[in-house]
Tab-separated table of C-alpha atoms and ligand atoms in Angstrom:
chain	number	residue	atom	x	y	z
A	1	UNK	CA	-87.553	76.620	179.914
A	2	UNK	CA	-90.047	78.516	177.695
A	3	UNK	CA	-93.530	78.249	179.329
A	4	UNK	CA	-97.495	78.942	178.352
A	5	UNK	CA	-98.878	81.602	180.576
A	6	UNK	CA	-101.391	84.309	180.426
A	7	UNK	CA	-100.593	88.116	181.069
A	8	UNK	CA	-100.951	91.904	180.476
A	9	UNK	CA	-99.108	93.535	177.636
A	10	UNK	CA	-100.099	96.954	178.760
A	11	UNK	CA	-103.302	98.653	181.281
A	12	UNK	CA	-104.756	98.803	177.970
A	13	UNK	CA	-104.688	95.054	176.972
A	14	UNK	CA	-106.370	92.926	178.697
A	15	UNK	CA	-105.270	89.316	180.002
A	16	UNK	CA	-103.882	87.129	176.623
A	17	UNK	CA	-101.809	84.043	175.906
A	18	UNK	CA	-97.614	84.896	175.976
A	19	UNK	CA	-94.583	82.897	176.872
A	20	UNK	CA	-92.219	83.149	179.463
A	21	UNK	CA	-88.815	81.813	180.784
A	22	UNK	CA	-88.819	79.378	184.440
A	23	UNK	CA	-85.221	79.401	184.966
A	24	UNK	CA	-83.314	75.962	185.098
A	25	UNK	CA	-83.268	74.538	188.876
A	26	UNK	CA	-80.935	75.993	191.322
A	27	UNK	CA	-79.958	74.282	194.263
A	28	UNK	CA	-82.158	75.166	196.772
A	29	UNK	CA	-85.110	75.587	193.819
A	30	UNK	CA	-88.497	73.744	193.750
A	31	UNK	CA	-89.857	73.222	190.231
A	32	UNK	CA	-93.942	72.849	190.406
A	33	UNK	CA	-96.534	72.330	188.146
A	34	UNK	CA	-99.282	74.618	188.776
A	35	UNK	CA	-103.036	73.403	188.969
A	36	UNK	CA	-105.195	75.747	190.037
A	37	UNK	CA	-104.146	79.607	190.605
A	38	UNK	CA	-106.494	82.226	192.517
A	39	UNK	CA	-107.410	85.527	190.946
A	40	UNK	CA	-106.736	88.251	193.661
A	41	UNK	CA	-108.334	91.727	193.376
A	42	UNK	CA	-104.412	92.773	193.559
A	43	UNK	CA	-103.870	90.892	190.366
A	44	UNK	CA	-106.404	93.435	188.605
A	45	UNK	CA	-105.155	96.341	190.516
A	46	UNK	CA	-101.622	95.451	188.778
A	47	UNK	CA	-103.067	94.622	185.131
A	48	UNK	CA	-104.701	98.086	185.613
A	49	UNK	CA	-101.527	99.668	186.693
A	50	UNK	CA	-103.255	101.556	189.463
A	51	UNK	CA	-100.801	101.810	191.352
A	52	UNK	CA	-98.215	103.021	188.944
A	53	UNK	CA	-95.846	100.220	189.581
A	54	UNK	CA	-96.701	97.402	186.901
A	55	UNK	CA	-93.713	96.659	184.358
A	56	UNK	CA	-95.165	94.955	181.314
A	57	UNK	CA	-95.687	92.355	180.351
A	58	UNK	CA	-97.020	91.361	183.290
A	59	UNK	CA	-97.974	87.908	184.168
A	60	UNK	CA	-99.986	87.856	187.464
A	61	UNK	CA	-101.253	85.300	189.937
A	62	UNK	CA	-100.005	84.917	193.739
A	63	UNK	CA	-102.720	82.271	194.754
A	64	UNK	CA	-101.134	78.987	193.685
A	65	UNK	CA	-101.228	75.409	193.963
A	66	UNK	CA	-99.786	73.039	192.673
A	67	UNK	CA	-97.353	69.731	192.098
A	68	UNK	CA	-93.667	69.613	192.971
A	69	UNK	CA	-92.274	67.833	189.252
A	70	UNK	CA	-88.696	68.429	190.127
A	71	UNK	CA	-85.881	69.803	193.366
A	72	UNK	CA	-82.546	71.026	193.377
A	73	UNK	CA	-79.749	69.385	195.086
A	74	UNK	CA	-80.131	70.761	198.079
A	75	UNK	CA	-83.962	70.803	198.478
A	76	UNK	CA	-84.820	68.283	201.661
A	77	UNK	CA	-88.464	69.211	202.516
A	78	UNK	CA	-90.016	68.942	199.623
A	79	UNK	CA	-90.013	65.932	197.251
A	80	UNK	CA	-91.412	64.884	194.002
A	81	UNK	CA	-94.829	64.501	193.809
A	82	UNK	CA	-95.847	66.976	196.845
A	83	UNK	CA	-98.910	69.042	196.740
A	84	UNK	CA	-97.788	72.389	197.413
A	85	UNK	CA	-98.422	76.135	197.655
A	86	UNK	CA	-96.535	79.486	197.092
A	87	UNK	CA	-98.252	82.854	198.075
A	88	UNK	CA	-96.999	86.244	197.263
A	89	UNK	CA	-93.641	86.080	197.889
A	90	UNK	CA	-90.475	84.171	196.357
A	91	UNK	CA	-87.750	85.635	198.098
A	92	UNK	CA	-86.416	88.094	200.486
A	93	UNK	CA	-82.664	89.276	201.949
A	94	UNK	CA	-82.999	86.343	204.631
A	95	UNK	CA	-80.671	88.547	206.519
A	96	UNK	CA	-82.819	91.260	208.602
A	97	UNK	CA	-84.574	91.119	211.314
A	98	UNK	CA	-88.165	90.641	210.085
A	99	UNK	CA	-86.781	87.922	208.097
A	100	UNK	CA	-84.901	86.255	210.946
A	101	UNK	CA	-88.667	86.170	212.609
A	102	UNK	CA	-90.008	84.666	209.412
A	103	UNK	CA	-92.129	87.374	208.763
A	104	UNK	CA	-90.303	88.246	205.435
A	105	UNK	CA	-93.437	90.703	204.225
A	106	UNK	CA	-91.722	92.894	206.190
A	107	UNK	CA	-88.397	92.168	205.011
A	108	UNK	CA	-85.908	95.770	204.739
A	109	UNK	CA	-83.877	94.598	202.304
A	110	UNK	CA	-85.545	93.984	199.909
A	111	UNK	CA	-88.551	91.216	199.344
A	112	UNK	CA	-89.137	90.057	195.721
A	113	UNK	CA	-93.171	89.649	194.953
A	114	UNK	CA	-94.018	86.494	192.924
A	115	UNK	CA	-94.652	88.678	189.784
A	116	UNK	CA	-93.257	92.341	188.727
A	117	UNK	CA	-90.548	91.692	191.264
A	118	UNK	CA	-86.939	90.978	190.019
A	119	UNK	CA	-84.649	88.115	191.024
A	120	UNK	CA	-82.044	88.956	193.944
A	121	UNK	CA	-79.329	86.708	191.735
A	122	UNK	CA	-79.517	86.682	188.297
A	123	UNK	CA	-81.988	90.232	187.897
A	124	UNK	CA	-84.595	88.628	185.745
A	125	UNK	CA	-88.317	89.486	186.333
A	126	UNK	CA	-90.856	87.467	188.174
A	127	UNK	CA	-94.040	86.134	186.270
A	128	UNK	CA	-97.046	84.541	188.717
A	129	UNK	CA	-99.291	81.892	188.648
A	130	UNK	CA	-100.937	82.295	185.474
A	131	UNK	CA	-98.708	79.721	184.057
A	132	UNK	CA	-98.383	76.009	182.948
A	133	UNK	CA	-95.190	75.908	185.797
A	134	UNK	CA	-93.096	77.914	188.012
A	135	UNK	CA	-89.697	77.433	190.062
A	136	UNK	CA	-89.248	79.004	193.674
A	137	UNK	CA	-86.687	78.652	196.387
A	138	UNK	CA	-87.814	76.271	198.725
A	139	UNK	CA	-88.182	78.903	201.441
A	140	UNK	CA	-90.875	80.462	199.804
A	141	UNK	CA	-92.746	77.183	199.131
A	142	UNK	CA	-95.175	75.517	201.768
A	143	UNK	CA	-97.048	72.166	201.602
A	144	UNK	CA	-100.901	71.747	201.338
A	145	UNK	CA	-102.152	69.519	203.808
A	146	UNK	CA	-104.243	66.506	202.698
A	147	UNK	CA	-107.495	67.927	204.229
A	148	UNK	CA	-107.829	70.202	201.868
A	149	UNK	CA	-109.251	70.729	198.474
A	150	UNK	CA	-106.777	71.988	196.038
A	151	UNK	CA	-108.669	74.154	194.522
A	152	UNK	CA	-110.691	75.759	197.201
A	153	UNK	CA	-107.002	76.023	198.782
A	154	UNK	CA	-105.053	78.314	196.011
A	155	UNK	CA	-107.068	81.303	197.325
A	156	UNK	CA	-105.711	81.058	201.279
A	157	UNK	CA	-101.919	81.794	199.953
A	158	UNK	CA	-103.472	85.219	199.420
A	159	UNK	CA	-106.924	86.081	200.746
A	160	UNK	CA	-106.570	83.557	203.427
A	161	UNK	CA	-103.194	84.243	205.103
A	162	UNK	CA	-104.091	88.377	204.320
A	163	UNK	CA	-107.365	87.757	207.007
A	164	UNK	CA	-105.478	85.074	209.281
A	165	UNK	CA	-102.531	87.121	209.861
A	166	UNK	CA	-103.823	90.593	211.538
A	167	UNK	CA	-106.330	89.108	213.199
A	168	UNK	CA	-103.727	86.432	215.283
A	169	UNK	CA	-101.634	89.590	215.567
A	170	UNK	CA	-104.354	91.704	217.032
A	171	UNK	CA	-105.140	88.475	219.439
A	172	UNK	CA	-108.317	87.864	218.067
A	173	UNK	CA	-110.525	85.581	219.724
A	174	UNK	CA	-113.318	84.642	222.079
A	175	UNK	CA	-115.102	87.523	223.744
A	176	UNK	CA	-114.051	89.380	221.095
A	177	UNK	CA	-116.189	91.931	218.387
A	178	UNK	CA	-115.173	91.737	214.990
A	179	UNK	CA	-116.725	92.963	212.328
A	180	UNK	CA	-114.977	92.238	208.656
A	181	UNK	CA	-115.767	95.352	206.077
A	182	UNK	CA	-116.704	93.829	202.245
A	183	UNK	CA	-117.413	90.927	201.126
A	184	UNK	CA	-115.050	89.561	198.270
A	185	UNK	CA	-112.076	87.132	198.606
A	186	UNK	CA	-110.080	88.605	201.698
A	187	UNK	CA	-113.784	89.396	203.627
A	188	UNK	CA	-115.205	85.940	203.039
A	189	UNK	CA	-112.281	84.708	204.398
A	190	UNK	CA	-111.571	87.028	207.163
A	191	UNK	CA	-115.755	86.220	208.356
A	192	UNK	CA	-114.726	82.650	208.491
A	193	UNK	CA	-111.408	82.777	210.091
A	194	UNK	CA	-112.655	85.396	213.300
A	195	UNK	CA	-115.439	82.708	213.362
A	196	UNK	CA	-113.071	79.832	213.879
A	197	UNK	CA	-111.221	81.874	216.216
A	198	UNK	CA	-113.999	82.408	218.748
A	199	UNK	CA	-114.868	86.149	217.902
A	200	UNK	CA	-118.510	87.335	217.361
A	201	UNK	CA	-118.529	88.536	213.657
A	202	UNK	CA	-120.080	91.288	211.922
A	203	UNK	CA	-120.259	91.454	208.359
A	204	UNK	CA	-120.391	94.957	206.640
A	205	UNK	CA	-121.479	94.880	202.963
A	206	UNK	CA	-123.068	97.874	200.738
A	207	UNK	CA	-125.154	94.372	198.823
A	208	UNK	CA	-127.987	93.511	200.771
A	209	UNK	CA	-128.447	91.041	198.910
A	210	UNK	CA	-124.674	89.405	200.540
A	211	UNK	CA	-125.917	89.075	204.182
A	212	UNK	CA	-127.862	85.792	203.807
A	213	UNK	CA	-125.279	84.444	202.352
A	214	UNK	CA	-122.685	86.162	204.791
A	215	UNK	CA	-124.568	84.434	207.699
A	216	UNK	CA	-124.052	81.442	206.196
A	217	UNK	CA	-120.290	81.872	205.873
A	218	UNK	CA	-120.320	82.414	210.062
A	219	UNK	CA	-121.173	85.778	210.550
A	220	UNK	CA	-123.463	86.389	213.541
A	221	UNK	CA	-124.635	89.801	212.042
A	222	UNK	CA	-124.844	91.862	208.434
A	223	UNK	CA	-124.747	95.446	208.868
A	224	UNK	CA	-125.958	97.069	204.884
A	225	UNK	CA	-123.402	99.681	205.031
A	226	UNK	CA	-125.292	101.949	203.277
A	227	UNK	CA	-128.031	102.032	205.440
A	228	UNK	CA	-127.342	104.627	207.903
A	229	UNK	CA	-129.732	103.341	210.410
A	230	UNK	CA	-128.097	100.396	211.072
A	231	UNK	CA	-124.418	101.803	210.750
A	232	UNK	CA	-126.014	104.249	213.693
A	233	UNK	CA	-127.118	101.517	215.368
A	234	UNK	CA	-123.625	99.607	215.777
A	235	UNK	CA	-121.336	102.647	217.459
A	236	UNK	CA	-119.321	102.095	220.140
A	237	UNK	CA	-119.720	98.082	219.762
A	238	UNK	CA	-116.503	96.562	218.104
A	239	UNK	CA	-113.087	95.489	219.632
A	240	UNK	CA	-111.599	95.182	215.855
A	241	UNK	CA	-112.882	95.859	212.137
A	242	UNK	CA	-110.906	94.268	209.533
A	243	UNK	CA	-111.430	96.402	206.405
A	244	UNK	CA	-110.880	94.510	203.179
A	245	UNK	CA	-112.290	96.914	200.370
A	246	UNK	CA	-110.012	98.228	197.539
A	247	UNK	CA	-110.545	101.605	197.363
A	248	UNK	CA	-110.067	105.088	199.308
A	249	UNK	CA	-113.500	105.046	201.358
A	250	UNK	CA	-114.743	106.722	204.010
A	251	UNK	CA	-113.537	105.579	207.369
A	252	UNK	CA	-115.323	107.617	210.047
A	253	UNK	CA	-118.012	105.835	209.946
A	254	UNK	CA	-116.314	102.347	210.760
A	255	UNK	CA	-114.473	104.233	213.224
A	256	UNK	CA	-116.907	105.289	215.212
A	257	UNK	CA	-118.624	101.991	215.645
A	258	UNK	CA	-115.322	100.603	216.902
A	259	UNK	CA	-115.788	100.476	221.536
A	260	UNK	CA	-112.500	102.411	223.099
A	261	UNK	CA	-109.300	100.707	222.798
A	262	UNK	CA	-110.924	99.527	219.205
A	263	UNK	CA	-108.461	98.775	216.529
A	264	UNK	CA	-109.529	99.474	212.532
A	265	UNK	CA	-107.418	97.020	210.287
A	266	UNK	CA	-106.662	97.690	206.803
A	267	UNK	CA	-105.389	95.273	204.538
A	268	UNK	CA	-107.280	96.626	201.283
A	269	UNK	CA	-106.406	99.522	199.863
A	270	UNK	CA	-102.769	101.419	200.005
A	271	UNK	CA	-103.526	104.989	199.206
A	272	UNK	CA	-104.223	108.087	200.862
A	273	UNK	CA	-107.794	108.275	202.940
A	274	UNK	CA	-109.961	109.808	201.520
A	275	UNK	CA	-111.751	111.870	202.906
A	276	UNK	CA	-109.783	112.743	205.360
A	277	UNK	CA	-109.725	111.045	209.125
A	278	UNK	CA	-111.426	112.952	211.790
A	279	UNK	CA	-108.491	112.040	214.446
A	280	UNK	CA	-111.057	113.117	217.420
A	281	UNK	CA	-112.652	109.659	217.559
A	282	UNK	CA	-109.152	107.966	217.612
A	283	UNK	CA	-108.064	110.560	220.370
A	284	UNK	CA	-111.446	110.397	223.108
A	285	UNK	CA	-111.338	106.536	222.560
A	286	UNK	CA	-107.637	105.478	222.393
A	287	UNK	CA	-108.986	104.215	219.398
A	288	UNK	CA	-106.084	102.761	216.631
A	289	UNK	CA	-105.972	102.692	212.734
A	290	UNK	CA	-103.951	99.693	211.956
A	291	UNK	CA	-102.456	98.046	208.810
A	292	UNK	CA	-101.111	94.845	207.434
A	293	UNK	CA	-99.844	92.944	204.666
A	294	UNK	CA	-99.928	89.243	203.881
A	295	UNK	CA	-98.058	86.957	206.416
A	296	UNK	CA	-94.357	85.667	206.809
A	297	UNK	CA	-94.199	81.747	205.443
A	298	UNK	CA	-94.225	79.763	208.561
A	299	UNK	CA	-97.664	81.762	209.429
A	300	UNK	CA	-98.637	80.893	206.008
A	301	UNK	CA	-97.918	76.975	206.920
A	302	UNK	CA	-100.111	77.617	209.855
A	303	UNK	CA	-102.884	79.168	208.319
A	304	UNK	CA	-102.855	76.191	205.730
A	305	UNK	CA	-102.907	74.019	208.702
A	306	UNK	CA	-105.644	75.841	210.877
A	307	UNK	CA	-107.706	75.872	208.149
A	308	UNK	CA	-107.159	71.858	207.933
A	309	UNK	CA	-107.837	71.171	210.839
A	310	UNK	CA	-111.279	73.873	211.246
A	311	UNK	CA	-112.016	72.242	207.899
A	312	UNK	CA	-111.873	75.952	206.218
A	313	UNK	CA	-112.125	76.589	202.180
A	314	UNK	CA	-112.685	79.367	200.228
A	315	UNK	CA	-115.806	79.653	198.509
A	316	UNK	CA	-114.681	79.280	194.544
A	317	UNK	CA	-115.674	79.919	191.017
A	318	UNK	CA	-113.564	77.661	188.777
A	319	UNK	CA	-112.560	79.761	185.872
A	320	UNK	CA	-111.556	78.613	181.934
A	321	UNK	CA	-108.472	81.004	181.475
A	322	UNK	CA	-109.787	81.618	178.170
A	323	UNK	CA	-112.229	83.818	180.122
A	324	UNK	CA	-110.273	85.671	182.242
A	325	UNK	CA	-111.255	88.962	180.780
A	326	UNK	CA	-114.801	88.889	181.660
A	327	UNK	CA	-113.580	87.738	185.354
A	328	UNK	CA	-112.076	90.711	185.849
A	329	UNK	CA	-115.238	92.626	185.098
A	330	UNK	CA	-117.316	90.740	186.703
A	331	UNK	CA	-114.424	91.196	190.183
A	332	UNK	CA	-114.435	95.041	189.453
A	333	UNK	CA	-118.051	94.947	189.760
A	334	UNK	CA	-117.651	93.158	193.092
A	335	UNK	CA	-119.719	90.004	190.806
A	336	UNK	CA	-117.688	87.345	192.407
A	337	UNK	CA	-118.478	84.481	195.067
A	338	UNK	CA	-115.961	85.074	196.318
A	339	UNK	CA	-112.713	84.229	194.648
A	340	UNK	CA	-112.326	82.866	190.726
A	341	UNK	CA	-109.635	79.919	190.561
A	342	UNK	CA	-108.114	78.982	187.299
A	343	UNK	CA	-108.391	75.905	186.394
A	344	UNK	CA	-105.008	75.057	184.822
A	345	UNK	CA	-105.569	72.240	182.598
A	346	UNK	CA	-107.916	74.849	180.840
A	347	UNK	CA	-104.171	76.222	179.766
A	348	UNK	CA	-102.812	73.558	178.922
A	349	UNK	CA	-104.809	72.026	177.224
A	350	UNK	CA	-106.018	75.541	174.871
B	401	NAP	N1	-102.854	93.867	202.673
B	401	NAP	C1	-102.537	92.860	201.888
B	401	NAP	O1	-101.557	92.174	202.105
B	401	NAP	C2	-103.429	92.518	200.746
B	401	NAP	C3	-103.410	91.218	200.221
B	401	NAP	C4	-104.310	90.900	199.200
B	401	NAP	C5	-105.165	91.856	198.688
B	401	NAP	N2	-105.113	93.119	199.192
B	401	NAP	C6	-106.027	94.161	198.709
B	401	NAP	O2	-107.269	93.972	199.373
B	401	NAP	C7	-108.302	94.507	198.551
B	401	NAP	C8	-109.431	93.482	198.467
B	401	NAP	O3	-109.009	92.367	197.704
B	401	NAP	P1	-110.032	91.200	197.327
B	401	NAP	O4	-109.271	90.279	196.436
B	401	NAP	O5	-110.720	90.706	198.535
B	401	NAP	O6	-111.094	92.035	196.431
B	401	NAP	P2	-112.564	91.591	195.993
B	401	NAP	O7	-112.700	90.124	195.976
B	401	NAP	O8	-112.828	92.371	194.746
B	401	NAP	O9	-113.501	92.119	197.187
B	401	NAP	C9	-113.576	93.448	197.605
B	401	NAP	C10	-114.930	93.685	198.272
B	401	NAP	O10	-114.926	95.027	198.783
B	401	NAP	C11	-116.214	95.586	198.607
B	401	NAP	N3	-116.089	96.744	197.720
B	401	NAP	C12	-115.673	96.737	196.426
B	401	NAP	N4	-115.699	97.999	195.936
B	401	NAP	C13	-116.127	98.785	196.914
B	401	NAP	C14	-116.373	100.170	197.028
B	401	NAP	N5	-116.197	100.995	195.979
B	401	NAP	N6	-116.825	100.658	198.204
B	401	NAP	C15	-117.043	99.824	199.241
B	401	NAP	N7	-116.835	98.485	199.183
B	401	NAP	C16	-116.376	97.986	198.050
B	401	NAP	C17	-117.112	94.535	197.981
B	401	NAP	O11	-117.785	93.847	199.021
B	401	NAP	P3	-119.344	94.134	199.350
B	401	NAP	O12	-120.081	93.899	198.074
B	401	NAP	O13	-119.620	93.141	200.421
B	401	NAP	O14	-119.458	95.539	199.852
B	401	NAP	C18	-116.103	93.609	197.312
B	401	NAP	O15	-116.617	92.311	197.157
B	401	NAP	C19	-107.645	94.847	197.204
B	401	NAP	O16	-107.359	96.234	197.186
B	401	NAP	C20	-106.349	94.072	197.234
B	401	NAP	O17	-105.326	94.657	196.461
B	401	NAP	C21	-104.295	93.464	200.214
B	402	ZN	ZN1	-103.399	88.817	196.679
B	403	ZN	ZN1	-85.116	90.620	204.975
């Protein structure tokens, strides 16, 4: 079915109006309309083709919410009418072992990303959320509990699951030290999430001008990251940093305010560190450099649910798609509090 959605042409183009194909329902297929879809900083990072891996056109948007308008035969959990969610996956083998665990981010055979992936069955390409509609296997689908705004939701299929994930991993909880590095749409939501989860949180941010406002999203302390003095002032004292930013960035610093047995999580950028590590901190404290990348779907589900029930939402801008351009500035600037949600009608209705 030939359907409105907004995408990039080329790293040159920006974000304009194209159409796509959504495939005709399979069996096991969930047809939804979208309402509202996040704009993750990955989004840009694939528009820009940073990482060298973006086939054009591409149409991006992982964060997304919407209505189920149709099922396949075989479809039993969902139903028409259902508010649901799909994150950043829409399929994987289903056969190895990190899928048999459900954590099918980590899938060996091959996973297929919600956009600039390509269909295990039929080849075609994957286009995201920045559309009128989109069909997914009901595996990859997960509901949206009642609790929650829709809206305010789209962002946690991303930025919220990204946060929730390592830090259940890692055990994070009461007694703990966490301090969450940046401020954008994975820290906000990795300050609120340690919160719920007991921890004492520190927020690190290079704006000053952030730490009022990360105090009021639950973190105990702002350390100015820039300000030596009070990155001197915090070694030794963390059981866990969760580092969100996008780019290579110095870690040493981070690291050495992590106690022994500390653990410094990355979920923002994938390239080389730069500068280098100093590896003597990590040795004379049994100190760890961690990673991690988005959650399986049943810890999606839970994160939707935890965030129910600790009455969690993202802090959104509600964005005109028509605008979409500037947004991006405005996110590479780090201008955003702290995740821009398309508002879909504003395509459909353009
Ligand atoms: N691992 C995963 O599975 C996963 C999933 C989703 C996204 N990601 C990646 O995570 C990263 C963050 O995504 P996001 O959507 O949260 O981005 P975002 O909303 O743009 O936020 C990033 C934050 O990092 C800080 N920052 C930005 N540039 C910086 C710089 N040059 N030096 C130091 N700090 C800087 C800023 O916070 P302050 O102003 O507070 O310093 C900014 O608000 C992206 O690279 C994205 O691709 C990874
Ligand atoms: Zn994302
Ligand atoms: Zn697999």
């Amino acid at each position: 079915m030939s359907t409105r959605a907004y995408g990039a042409e080329s790293d040159t183009s920006g974000v304009a109006p194209l159409e796509i194909e959504r495939r005709d329902l399979r069996p096991d297929d969930v047809r939804i309309e979208i309402d509202y879809c996040g704009i993750c900083h990955t989004d840009l990072h694939f528009v820009h083709n940073d990482w060298g891996m973006t086939d054009y056109p591409v149409v991006p948007g992982h964060e997304i919410i919407g209505r189920v308008t149709a099922v396949g035969e075989d479809v039993k959990q969902f139903a028409v009418g259902d508010r649901v969610g799909v994150g950043c996956l829409v399929d994987s083998c289903r056969k190895c072992h990190a899928c048999e665990e459900g954590l099918e981010q980590y899938c060996t055979g091959g996973n297929v990303l919600t956009y600039n992936g390509q269909d295990l069955h039929d080849g075609s390409k994957t286009y995201g959320g920045y559309s009128e509609a989109i069909v997914v296997s009901d595996r990859f689908v997960v509901q949206v509990p009642d609790a929650l705004d829709p809206a305010a939701a789209a962002p946690l299929l991303c930025a919220g699951i990204t946060t929730y994930s390592p830090l259940k991993h890692f055990g994070v909880g009461e007694g703990h030290r966490v301090g969450v590095i940046g401020m954008g749409g994975l820290g906000h939501m990795g300050v609120k999430l340690a919160r719920a989860l007991g921890a004492e949180v520190t927020l690190f941010t290079r704006s000053s001008d952030k730490a009022a406002e990360g105090k009021r999203q639950g973190a105990h302390q702002v350390i100015v990251s820039t300000d030596d003095e009070q990155m001197a002032a915090a070694v030794g004292h963390f059981d866990f940093l969760l580092d969100t930013v996008p780019v290579a960035h110095d870690l040493n610093p981070y690291i050495a305010t992590l106690k022994h047995d500390g653990i410094h999580i990355l979920v923002g950028m994938p390239e080389p560190i730069d500068p280098p590590l100093d590896a003597g901190p990590l040795i004379f404290g049994r100190r760890a450099l961690a990673g991690s990348l988005i959650g399986g779907l049943p810890e999606t589900q839970e994160c939707l649910d935890f965030c129910a029930e600790h009455g969690i939402e993202c802090d959104i801008e509600m964005l005109d798609i028509k605008n979409i351009n500037e947004a991006y500035e405005r996110m590479q600037r780090g201008d955003v509090r702290y995740r821009f949600v398309i508002d879909m009608k504003s395509l459909k209705e353009g």
